[in-house]
GROMACS .gro file of C-alpha atoms in nm:
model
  360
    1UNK     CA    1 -14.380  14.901   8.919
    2UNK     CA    2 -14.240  15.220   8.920
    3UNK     CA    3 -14.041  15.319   9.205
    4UNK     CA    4 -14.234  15.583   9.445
    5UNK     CA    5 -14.240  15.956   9.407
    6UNK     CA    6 -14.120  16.223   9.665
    7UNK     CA    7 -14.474  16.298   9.697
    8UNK     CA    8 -14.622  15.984   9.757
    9UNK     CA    9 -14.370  15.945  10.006
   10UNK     CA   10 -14.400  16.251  10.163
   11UNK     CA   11 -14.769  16.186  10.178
   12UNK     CA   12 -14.711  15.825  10.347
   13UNK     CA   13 -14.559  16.049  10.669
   14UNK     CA   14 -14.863  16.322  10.721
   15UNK     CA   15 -14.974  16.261  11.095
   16UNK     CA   16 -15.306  16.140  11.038
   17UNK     CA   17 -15.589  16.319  11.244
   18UNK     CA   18 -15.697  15.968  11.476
   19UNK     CA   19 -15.296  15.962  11.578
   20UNK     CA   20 -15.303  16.354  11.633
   21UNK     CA   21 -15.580  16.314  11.862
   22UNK     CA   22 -15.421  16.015  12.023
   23UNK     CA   23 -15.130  16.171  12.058
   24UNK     CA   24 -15.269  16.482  12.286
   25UNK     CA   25 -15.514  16.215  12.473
   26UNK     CA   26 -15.257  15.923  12.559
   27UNK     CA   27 -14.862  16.089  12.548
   28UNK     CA   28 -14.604  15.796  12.593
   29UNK     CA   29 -14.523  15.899  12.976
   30UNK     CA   30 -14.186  15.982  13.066
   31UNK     CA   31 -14.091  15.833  13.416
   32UNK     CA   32 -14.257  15.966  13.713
   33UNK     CA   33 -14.152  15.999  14.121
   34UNK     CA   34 -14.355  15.688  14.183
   35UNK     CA   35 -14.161  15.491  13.945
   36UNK     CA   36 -13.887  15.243  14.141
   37UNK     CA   37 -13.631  15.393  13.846
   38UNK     CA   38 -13.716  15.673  13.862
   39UNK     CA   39 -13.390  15.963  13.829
   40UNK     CA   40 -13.193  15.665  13.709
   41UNK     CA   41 -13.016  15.719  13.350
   42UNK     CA   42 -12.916  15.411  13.288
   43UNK     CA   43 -12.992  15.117  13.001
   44UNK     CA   44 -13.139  14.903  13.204
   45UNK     CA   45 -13.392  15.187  13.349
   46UNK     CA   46 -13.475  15.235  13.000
   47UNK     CA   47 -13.519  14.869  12.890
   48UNK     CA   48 -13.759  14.888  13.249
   49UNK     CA   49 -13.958  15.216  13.163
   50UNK     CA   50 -14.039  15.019  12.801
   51UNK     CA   51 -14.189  14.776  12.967
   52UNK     CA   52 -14.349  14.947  13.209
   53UNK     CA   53 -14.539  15.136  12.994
   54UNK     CA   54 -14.638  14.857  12.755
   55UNK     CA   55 -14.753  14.651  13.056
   56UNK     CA   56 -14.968  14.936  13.167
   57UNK     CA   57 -15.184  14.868  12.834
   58UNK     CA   58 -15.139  14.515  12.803
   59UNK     CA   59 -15.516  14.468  12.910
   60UNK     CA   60 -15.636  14.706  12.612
   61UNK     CA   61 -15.447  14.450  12.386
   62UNK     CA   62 -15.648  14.288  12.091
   63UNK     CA   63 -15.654  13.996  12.334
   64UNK     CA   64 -15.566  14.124  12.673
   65UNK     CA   65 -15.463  13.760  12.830
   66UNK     CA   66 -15.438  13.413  12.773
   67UNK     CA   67 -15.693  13.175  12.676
   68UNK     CA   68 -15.662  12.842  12.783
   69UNK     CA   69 -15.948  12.741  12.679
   70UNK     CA   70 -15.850  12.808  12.299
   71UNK     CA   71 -15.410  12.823  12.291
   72UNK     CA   72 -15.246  12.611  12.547
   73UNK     CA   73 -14.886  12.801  12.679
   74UNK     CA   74 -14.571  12.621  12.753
   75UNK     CA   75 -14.262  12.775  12.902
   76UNK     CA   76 -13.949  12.589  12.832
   77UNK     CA   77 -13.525  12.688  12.816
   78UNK     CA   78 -13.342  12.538  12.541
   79UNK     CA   79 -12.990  12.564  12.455
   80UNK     CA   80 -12.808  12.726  12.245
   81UNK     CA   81 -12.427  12.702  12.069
   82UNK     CA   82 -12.248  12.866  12.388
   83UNK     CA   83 -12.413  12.618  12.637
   84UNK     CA   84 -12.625  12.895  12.805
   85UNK     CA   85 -13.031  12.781  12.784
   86UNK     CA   86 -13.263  13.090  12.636
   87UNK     CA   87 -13.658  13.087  12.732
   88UNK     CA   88 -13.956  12.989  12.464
   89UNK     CA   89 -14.303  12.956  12.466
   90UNK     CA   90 -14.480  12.686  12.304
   91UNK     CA   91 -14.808  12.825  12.152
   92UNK     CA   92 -15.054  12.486  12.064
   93UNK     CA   93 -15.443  12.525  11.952
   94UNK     CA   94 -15.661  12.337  12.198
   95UNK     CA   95 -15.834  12.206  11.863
   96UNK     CA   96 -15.651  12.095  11.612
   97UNK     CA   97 -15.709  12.222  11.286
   98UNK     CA   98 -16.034  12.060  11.104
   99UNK     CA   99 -15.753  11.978  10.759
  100UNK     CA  100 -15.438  11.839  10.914
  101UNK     CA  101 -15.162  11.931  11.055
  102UNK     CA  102 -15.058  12.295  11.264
  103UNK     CA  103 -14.804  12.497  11.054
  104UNK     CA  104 -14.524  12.653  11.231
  105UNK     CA  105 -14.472  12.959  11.294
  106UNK     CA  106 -14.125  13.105  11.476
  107UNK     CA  107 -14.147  13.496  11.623
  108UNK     CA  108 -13.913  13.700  11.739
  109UNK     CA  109 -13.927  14.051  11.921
  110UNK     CA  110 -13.897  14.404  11.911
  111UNK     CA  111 -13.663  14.619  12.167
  112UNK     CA  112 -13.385  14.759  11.934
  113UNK     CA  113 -13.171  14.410  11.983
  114UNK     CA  114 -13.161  14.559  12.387
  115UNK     CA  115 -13.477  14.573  12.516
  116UNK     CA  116 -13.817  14.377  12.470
  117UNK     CA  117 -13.891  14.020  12.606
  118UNK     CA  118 -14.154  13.748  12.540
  119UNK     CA  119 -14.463  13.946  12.601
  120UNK     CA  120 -14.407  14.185  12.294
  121UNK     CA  121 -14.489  13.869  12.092
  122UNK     CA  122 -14.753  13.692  12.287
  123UNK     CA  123 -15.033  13.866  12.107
  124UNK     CA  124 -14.955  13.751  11.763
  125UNK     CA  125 -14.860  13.421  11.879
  126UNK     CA  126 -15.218  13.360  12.032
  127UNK     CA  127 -15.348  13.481  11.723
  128UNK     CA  128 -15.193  13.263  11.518
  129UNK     CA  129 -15.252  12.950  11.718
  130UNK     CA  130 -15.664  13.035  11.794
  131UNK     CA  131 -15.681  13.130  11.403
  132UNK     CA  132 -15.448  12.968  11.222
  133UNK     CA  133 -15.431  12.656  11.381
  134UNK     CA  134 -15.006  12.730  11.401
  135UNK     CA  135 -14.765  12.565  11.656
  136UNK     CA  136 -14.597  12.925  11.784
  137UNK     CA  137 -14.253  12.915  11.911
  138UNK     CA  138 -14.180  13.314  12.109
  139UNK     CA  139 -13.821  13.299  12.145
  140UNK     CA  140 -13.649  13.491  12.425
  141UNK     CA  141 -13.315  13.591  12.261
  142UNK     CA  142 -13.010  13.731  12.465
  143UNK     CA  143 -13.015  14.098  12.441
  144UNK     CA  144 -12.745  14.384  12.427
  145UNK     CA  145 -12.512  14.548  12.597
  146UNK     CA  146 -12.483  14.263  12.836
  147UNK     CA  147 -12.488  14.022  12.510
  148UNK     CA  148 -12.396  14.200  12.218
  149UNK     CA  149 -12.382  14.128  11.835
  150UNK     CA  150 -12.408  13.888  11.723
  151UNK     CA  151 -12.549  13.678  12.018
  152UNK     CA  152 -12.898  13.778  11.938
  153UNK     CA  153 -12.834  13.620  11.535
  154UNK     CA  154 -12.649  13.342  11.696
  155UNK     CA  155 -12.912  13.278  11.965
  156UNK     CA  156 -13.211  13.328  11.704
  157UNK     CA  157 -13.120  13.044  11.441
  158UNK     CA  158 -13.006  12.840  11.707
  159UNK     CA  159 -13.370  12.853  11.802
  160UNK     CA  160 -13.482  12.829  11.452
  161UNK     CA  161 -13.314  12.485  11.389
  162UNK     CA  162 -13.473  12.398  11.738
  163UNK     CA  163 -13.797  12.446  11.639
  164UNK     CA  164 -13.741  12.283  11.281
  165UNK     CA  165 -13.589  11.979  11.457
  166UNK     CA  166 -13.864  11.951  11.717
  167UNK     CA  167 -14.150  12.006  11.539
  168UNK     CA  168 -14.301  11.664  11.531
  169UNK     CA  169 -14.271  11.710  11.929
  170UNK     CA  170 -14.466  11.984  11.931
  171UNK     CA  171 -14.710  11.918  11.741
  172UNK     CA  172 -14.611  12.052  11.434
  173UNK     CA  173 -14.599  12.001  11.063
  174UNK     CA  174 -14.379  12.214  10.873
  175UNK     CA  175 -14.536  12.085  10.540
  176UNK     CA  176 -14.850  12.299  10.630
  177UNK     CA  177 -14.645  12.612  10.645
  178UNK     CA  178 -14.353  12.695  10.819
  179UNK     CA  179 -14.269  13.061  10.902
  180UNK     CA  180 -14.055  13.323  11.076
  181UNK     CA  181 -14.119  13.668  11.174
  182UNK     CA  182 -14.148  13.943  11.337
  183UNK     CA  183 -14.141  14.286  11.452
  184UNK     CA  184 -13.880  14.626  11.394
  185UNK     CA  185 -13.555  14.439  11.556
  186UNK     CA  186 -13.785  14.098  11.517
  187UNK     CA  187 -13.848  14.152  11.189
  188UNK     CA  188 -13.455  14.225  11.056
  189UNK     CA  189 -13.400  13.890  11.262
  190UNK     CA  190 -13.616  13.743  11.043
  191UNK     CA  191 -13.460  13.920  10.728
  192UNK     CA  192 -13.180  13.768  10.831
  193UNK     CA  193 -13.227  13.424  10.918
  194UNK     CA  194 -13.493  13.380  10.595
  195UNK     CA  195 -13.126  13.429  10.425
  196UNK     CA  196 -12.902  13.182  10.669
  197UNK     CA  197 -13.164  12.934  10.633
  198UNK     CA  198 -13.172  12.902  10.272
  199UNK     CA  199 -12.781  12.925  10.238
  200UNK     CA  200 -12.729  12.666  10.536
  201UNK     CA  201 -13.026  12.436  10.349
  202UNK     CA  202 -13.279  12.425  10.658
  203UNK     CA  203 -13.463  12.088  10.704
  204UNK     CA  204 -13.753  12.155  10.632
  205UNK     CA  205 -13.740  12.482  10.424
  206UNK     CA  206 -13.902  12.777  10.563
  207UNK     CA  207 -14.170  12.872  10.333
  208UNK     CA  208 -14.288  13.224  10.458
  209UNK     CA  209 -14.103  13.537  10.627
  210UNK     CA  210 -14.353  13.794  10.861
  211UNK     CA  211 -14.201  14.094  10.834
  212UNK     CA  212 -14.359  14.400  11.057
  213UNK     CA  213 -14.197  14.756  11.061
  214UNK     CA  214 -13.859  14.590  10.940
  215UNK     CA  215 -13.517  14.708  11.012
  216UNK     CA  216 -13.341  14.629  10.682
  217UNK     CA  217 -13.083  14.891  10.645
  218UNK     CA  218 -13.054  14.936  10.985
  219UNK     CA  219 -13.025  15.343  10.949
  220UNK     CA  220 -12.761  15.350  10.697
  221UNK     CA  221 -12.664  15.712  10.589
  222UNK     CA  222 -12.815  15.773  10.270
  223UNK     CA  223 -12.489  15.838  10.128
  224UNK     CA  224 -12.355  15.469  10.174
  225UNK     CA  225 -12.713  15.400  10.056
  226UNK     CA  226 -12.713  15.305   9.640
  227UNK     CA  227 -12.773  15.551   9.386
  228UNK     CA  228 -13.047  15.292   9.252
  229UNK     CA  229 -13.249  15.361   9.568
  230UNK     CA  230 -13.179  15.651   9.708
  231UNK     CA  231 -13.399  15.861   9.604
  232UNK     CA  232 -13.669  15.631   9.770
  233UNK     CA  233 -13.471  15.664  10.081
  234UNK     CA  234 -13.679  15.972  10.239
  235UNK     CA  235 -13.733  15.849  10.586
  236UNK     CA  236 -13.405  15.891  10.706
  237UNK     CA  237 -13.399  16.099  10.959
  238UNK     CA  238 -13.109  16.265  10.815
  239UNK     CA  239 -13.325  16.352  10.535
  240UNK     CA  240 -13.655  16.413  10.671
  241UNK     CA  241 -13.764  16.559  11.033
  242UNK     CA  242 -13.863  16.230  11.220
  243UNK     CA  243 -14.198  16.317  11.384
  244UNK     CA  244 -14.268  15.924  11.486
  245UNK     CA  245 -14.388  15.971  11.838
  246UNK     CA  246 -14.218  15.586  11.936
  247UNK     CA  247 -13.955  15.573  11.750
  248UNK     CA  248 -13.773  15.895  11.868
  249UNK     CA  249 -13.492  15.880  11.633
  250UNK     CA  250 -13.346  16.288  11.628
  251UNK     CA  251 -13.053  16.140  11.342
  252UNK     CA  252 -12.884  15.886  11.215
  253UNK     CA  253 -12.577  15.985  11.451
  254UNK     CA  254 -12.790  15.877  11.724
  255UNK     CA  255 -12.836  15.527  11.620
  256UNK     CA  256 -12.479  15.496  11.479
  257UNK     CA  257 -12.396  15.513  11.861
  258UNK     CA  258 -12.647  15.265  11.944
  259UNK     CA  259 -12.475  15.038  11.700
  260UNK     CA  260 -12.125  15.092  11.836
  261UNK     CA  261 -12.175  15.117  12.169
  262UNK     CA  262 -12.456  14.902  12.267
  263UNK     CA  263 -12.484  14.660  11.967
  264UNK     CA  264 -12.143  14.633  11.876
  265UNK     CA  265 -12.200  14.570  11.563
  266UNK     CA  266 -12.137  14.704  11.201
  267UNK     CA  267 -12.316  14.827  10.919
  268UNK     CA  268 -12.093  14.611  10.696
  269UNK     CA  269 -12.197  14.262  10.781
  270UNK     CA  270 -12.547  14.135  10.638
  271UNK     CA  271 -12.593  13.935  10.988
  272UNK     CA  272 -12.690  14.316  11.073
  273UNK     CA  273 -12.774  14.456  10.754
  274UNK     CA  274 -13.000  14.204  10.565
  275UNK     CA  275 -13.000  14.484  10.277
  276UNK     CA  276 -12.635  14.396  10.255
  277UNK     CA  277 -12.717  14.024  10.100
  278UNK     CA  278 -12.843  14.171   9.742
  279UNK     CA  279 -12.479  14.260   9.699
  280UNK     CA  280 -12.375  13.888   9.761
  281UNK     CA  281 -12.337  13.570   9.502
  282UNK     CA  282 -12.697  13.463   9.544
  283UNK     CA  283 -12.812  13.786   9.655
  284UNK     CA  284 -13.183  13.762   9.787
  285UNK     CA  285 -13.297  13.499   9.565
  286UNK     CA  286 -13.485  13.184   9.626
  287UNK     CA  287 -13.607  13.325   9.956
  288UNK     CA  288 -13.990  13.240  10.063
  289UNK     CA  289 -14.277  13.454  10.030
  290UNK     CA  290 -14.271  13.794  10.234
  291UNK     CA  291 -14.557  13.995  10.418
  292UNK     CA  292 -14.463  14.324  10.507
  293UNK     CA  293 -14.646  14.553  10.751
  294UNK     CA  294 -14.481  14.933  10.704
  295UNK     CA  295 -14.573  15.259  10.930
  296UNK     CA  296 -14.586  15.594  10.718
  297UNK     CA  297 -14.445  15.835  11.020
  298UNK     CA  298 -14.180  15.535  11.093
  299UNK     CA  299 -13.855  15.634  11.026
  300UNK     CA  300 -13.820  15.275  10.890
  301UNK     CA  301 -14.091  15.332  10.631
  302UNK     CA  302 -13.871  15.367  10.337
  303UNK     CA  303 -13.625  15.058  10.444
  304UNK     CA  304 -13.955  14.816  10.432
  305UNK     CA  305 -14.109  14.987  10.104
  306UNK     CA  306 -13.738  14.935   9.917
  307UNK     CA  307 -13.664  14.601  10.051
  308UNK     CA  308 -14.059  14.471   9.967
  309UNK     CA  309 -13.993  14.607   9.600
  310UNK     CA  310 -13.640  14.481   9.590
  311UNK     CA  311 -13.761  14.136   9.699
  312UNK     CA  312 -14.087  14.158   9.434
  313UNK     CA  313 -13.856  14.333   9.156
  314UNK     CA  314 -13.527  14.182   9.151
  315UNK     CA  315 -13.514  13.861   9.353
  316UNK     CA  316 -13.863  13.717   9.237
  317UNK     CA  317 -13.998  13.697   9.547
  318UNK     CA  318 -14.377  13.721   9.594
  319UNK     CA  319 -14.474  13.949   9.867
  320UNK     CA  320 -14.752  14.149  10.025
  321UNK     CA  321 -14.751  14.476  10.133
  322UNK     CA  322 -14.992  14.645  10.392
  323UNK     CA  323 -14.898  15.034  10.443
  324UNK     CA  324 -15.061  15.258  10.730
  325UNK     CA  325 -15.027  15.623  10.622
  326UNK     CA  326 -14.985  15.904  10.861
  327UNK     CA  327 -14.904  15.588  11.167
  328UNK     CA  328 -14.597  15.561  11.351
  329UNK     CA  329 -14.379  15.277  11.455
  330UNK     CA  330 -14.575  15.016  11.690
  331UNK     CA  331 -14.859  15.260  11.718
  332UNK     CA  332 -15.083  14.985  11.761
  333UNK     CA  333 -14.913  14.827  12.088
  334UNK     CA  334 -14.870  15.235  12.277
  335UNK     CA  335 -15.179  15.360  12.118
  336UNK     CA  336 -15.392  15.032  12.116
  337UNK     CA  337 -15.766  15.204  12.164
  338UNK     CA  338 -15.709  15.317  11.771
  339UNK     CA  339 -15.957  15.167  11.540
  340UNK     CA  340 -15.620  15.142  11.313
  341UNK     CA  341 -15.457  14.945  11.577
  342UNK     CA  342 -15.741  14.671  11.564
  343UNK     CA  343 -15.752  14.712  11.209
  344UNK     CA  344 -15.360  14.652  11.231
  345UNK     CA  345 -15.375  14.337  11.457
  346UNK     CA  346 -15.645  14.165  11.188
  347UNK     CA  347 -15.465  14.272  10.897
  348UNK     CA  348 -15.161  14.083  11.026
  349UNK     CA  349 -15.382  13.765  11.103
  350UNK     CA  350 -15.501  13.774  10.743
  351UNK     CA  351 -15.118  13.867  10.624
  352UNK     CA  352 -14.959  13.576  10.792
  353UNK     CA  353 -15.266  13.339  10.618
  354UNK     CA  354 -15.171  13.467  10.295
  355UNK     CA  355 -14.833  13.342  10.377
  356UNK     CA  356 -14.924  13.012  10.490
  357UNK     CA  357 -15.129  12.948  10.153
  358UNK     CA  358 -14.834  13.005   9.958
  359UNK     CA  359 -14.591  12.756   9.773
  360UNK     CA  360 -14.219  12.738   9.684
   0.00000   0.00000   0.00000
């Protein structure tokens, strides 16, 4: 396949008309008097005011709640290299599935590494259990400033080797399927640890990576970005106006102080960057099939559509791509009355099946 044009990429990010009208309907609020933050300018205001907002929606959600009488929810700590104890949720099917075993499947959520918390997940992971019959492990990883890099990595495939060393507790069989995904921040945690599991030779192998609006290159100025691919490399907001209502990205100097300040991390290590592992001895090869989910307004768009092609190209990888034109990051969890965000939510039940029928 031929790499993409300007114009097809330049078409991906046209605001289409249902998330114009959405936008002038339902505007992401900014905080008000009546909020307990409100005037407050700090991180942890903003990591509030995220949530907030995303709780105030949470009962227009694809499914607004739990359902007990179809997923059964478990809360549990477990521990992790440092001695602290992070929070999971166990995600079982009340029925088992009618041909064996549950698969399992290990998320992981948004937030920008800072922000975010179990809930972003829940969604999917009820999903997956009522529809795919999957054991769902929603891992609560330590966040930054207060933790930063690389706790979060750390904290994440300590969880992941959890999970692959408890699954016959839980009620899991990894031979059906066993994944990891998830979403913007979620999603390069996946990237990542889809990599540090096949180098550290996790028992038993993963055999799928989920990987929704994906951070891969983590905002790298196009001109540390290859010649091979940077033409392709449009969405940049140093390159292109970002007009993503979510994420409000102005330029890449923006997030370069996220990543030194906050993060404190580097665009030089792959634990960040999971771009960064083509460039190593077994560069992204011999990783498990990959389902991407990529936003045309996102300023993440052209990360996802590189990385899917590098993965399918280069590496050998089989993948599958689903591509929302004229949508912005996480539309579909701020704007969730869209017929694209329903549309979105089954997609990515029929995504993560695909992934679940595939072999290594």
């Amino acid at each position: 396949m031929a790499p993409r044009t300007e114009e097809e990429l330049q078409a991906y990010g046209v605001m289409d008309s249902a998330m114009v009208d959405a936008l002038a309907r339902y505007p992401v609020r900014d905080p008000q008097p009546s909020d307990p933050y409100y005037g407050d300018e700090s991180h942890a205001m903003f990591r509030e005011h995220r949530a907030t907002t995303l709780r105030e929606k949470h009962h227009l959600r694809y499914i607004p709640g739990p359902i007990p009488d179809q997923v059964g929810e478990e809360d549990r700590t477990i521990p992790v290299r440092d001695g602290a104890q992070i929070p999971v949720r166990i995600y079982r099917p009340v029925e088992q599935p009618a041909d064996g075993g549950s698969p399992l499947v290990v998320m992981y959520h948004e937030g920008g590494w800072s922000m975010g918390d179990l809930t972003d997940e829940e969604t999917n992971c009820r999903l997956f259990s009522r529809d795919l019959g999957a054991v769902c492990v929603n891992v609560g990883y330590r966040l930054a400033p207060e933790y930063p890099f690389p706790t979060w990595i750390d904290d994440s495939w300590d969880a992941l080797k959890w999970a692959a060393e408890n699954a016959p507790s839980l009620g899991a069989d990894p031979t059906r399927g066993f994944l990891v995904g998830g979403g913007s921040a979620g999603g390069n945690i996946a990237a990542v640890l889809a990599h540090i599991a096949r180098d550290e030779k996790l028992s038993p192998p993963l055999t799928g990576q989920y990987l929704c609006v994906p951070v891969v290159m983590c905002l790298k100025p196009p001109a540390l970005i290859s010649p091979a691919y940077r033409a392709e490399y449009l969405s940049h907001p140093d390159v292109t106006t970002a007009t993503d209502p979510v994420l409000k990205i102005r330029c890449g100097a923006d997030f370069a102080a996220h990543m030194h300040g906050s993060l404190r991390a580097s665009w030089a290590d792959p634990r960040f960057v999971p771009f960064l592992y083509g460039a190593l001895e077994d560069g992204h090869r011999g990783l498990p099939p990959a389902y991407f989910q990529v936003c045309g307004l996102d300023p993440l768009r052209d990360e996802g559509l590189i990385y899917e092609r590098v993965l399918r190209e280069e590496a050998g990888v089989r993948t599958r791509l689903d591509l929302y034109k004229g949508f912005g990051h996480y539309f579909w969890t701020n704007y969730p009355l869209l017929d694209r965000s329903r549309e979105f939510v089954e997609d990515t039940v029929k995504g993560v099946k695909w992934l679940l029928e595939q072999k290594l």
